[in-house]
Amino acid sequence: MTMPVRRHRGGAVQERPLGWARDPLTEFDQLLGEMSGLIESTVGGVAPAVAWTPLADVTESDDAFHVEIELPGVKSKDIDVEANGQELVVTGEIKEKERKGVLRRSTRRTGAFEYRLRLPGEVDTEKINAQMSDGVLTITVPKAEVAKPRHVEISETSESTESSG
């Protein structure tokens, strides 16, 4: 049986079964390194830092939209919340901590983040409320009066009043 062959730069050949990886994270890091090298060679210089998107939940009630964004370790002064029409934009930065000793591994995200959300209905931007508690930013965006569901009463008319006219 012939084994698939993977060729690396410099002509080195490595044989191994297809789909088998010693450490998928290592291969992913190599792929990211190659991609960033390609971007640097195309754009020239160092590629600009790209903002990442934090994890969030969006729920809707009868009178408002509720957005919960996970931002552990972020101070409220480092967060900016803007509303423009139906769009909600949350931006900020998680600053890297100054560490003593040798950092062996880090999986926490640092740097600029951005969360954008286009809400499906009209909102009242004047009454938006944002609170930070236990690393979760909770934003309440009230619906505009026009967008709120309205119960319409059905009145009954008797047939005698309609036919007499």
CSV table of C-alpha atoms in Angstrom, one decimal:
chain,number,residue,atom,x,y,z
A,1,MET,CA,0.0,0.0,0.0
A,2,THR,CA,1.3,3.4,-0.9
A,3,MET,CA,1.3,6.0,1.9
A,4,PRO,CA,0.5,9.6,1.2
A,5,VAL,CA,3.5,11.8,1.1
A,6,ARG,CA,3.7,15.3,2.5
A,7,ARG,CA,6.4,17.6,1.0
A,8,HIS,CA,7.8,20.4,3.1
A,9,ARG,CA,9.8,23.4,2.0
A,10,GLY,CA,13.3,22.6,1.3
A,11,GLY,CA,12.4,19.3,-0.3
A,12,ALA,CA,12.1,17.2,2.9
A,13,VAL,CA,9.6,14.4,2.6
A,14,GLN,CA,7.5,13.0,5.4
A,15,GLU,CA,5.4,9.9,5.2
A,16,ARG,CA,2.4,9.3,7.4
A,17,PRO,CA,-1.1,8.1,7.1
A,18,LEU,CA,-3.6,10.6,5.8
A,19,GLY,CA,-5.5,12.5,8.5
A,20,TRP,CA,-3.1,11.5,11.2
A,21,ALA,CA,-1.4,14.3,13.1
A,22,ARG,CA,0.9,14.1,16.1
A,23,ASP,CA,-0.3,17.3,17.5
A,24,PRO,CA,-3.1,19.2,15.7
A,25,LEU,CA,-2.3,22.4,17.6
A,26,THR,CA,1.3,22.4,16.4
A,27,GLU,CA,0.1,22.0,12.8
A,28,PHE,CA,-2.5,24.7,13.3
A,29,ASP,CA,0.3,27.0,14.6
A,30,GLN,CA,2.4,26.2,11.6
A,31,LEU,CA,-0.5,27.0,9.3
A,32,LEU,CA,-1.1,30.3,11.1
A,33,GLY,CA,2.6,31.2,10.8
A,34,GLU,CA,2.6,30.4,7.1
A,35,MET,CA,-0.5,32.5,6.6
A,36,SER,CA,0.8,35.5,8.5
A,37,GLY,CA,4.0,35.2,6.5
A,38,LEU,CA,2.0,35.3,3.3
A,39,ILE,CA,0.1,38.4,4.5
A,40,GLU,CA,3.3,40.2,5.5
A,41,SER,CA,4.8,39.5,2.1
A,42,THR,CA,1.7,40.7,0.3
A,43,VAL,CA,0.9,43.8,2.4
A,44,GLY,CA,4.5,44.5,3.3
A,45,GLY,CA,5.7,44.9,6.9
A,46,VAL,CA,3.7,43.7,9.9
A,47,ALA,CA,0.0,43.0,9.4
A,48,PRO,CA,-2.2,45.3,11.6
A,49,ALA,CA,-3.7,43.8,14.7
A,50,VAL,CA,-7.2,42.5,14.1
A,51,ALA,CA,-9.8,43.0,16.8
A,52,TRP,CA,-11.3,39.7,18.1
A,53,THR,CA,-14.9,39.2,19.0
A,54,PRO,CA,-15.8,38.2,22.6
A,55,LEU,CA,-18.4,35.5,23.4
A,56,ALA,CA,-22.0,36.8,23.8
A,57,ASP,CA,-25.6,35.9,24.3
A,58,VAL,CA,-28.5,37.9,22.9
A,59,THR,CA,-32.1,37.4,24.1
A,60,GLU,CA,-35.3,39.2,23.4
A,61,SER,CA,-38.2,40.0,25.6
A,62,ASP,CA,-41.4,41.8,24.9
A,63,ASP,CA,-40.0,45.2,25.7
A,64,ALA,CA,-36.2,44.9,25.2
A,65,PHE,CA,-33.1,43.1,23.8
A,66,HIS,CA,-30.6,41.8,26.4
A,67,VAL,CA,-27.0,41.3,25.4
A,68,GLU,CA,-24.5,39.6,27.8
A,69,ILE,CA,-20.9,39.7,26.7
A,70,GLU,CA,-18.1,37.8,28.5
A,71,LEU,CA,-15.2,40.1,29.3
A,72,PRO,CA,-13.3,38.6,32.3
A,73,GLY,CA,-10.8,40.9,33.9
A,74,VAL,CA,-11.8,44.0,31.9
A,75,LYS,CA,-12.5,47.2,33.7
A,76,SER,CA,-15.6,49.2,32.6
A,77,LYS,CA,-13.4,52.2,31.8
A,78,ASP,CA,-11.7,50.1,29.1
A,79,ILE,CA,-15.1,49.4,27.3
A,80,ASP,CA,-17.0,51.7,24.9
A,81,VAL,CA,-20.6,51.0,24.1
A,82,GLU,CA,-22.2,52.9,21.1
A,83,ALA,CA,-25.7,52.6,19.6
A,84,ASN,CA,-26.5,54.0,16.2
A,85,GLY,CA,-30.0,53.2,14.9
A,86,GLN,CA,-30.4,49.5,15.1
A,87,GLU,CA,-26.6,48.8,15.4
A,88,LEU,CA,-24.9,48.2,18.8
A,89,VAL,CA,-21.1,48.3,18.9
A,90,VAL,CA,-19.0,47.3,21.9
A,91,THR,CA,-15.3,48.0,21.7
A,92,GLY,CA,-12.4,47.9,24.1
A,93,GLU,CA,-9.1,46.4,24.9
A,94,ILE,CA,-7.9,43.7,27.3
A,95,LYS,CA,-4.4,44.8,28.4
A,96,GLU,CA,-1.8,42.1,28.8
A,97,LYS,CA,-0.7,41.8,32.4
A,98,GLU,CA,2.9,42.4,33.4
A,99,ARG,CA,4.3,39.1,34.6
A,100,LYS,CA,7.2,38.1,36.7
A,101,GLY,CA,9.1,35.0,35.7
A,102,VAL,CA,8.8,32.9,32.5
A,103,LEU,CA,5.4,32.6,30.9
A,104,ARG,CA,5.1,29.0,29.9
A,105,ARG,CA,1.7,29.1,28.1
A,106,SER,CA,-1.0,31.6,27.6
A,107,THR,CA,-4.4,31.0,26.0
A,108,ARG,CA,-6.1,34.1,27.1
A,109,ARG,CA,-7.0,36.7,24.5
A,110,THR,CA,-5.5,40.2,24.8
A,111,GLY,CA,-5.6,43.3,22.7
A,112,ALA,CA,-8.5,45.1,21.0
A,113,PHE,CA,-11.9,43.5,20.8
A,114,GLU,CA,-15.1,44.5,19.0
A,115,TYR,CA,-18.6,43.1,19.2
A,116,ARG,CA,-21.1,44.3,16.6
A,117,LEU,CA,-24.8,43.5,16.6
A,118,ARG,CA,-27.6,44.6,14.3
A,119,LEU,CA,-30.9,44.4,16.2
A,120,PRO,CA,-33.9,43.2,14.3
A,121,GLY,CA,-36.3,46.0,15.4
A,122,GLU,CA,-36.5,49.6,16.2
A,123,VAL,CA,-34.8,50.5,19.6
A,124,ASP,CA,-34.9,53.4,22.0
A,125,THR,CA,-31.2,54.4,22.0
A,126,GLU,CA,-31.8,57.1,24.7
A,127,LYS,CA,-32.7,54.4,27.3
A,128,ILE,CA,-29.9,51.9,26.8
A,129,ASN,CA,-28.5,50.6,30.1
A,130,ALA,CA,-25.1,48.8,30.5
A,131,GLN,CA,-23.8,47.2,33.7
A,132,MET,CA,-20.6,45.2,34.4
A,133,SER,CA,-20.7,42.4,37.0
A,134,ASP,CA,-18.4,39.4,37.5
A,135,GLY,CA,-16.7,39.8,34.1
A,136,VAL,CA,-20.0,39.9,32.2
A,137,LEU,CA,-21.2,43.1,30.5
A,138,THR,CA,-25.0,43.2,30.4
A,139,ILE,CA,-26.6,45.7,28.0
A,140,THR,CA,-30.3,46.2,28.0
A,141,VAL,CA,-31.6,47.9,24.8
A,142,PRO,CA,-35.3,48.9,25.1
A,143,LYS,CA,-37.5,48.5,22.1
A,144,ALA,CA,-39.0,51.7,20.6
A,145,GLU,CA,-42.7,52.2,21.3
A,146,VAL,CA,-43.5,51.5,17.6
A,147,ALA,CA,-41.7,48.1,17.7
A,148,LYS,CA,-43.4,46.8,20.9
A,149,PRO,CA,-46.2,44.4,20.2
A,150,ARG,CA,-49.6,45.9,20.9
A,151,HIS,CA,-52.7,44.0,21.8
A,152,VAL,CA,-55.7,45.1,19.8
A,153,GLU,CA,-59.1,44.8,21.3
A,154,ILE,CA,-61.8,43.5,19.0
A,155,SER,CA,-65.1,45.2,19.5
A,156,GLU,CA,-68.3,43.5,18.6
A,157,THR,CA,-71.0,45.3,16.6
A,158,SER,CA,-74.5,44.1,16.5
A,159,GLU,CA,-75.9,43.3,13.0
A,160,SER,CA,-79.0,45.4,13.6
A,161,THR,CA,-77.0,48.7,13.8
A,162,GLU,CA,-75.1,47.9,10.6
A,163,SER,CA,-78.3,47.0,8.6
A,164,SER,CA,-80.3,50.0,9.8
A,165,GLY,CA,-78.0,52.5,8.2
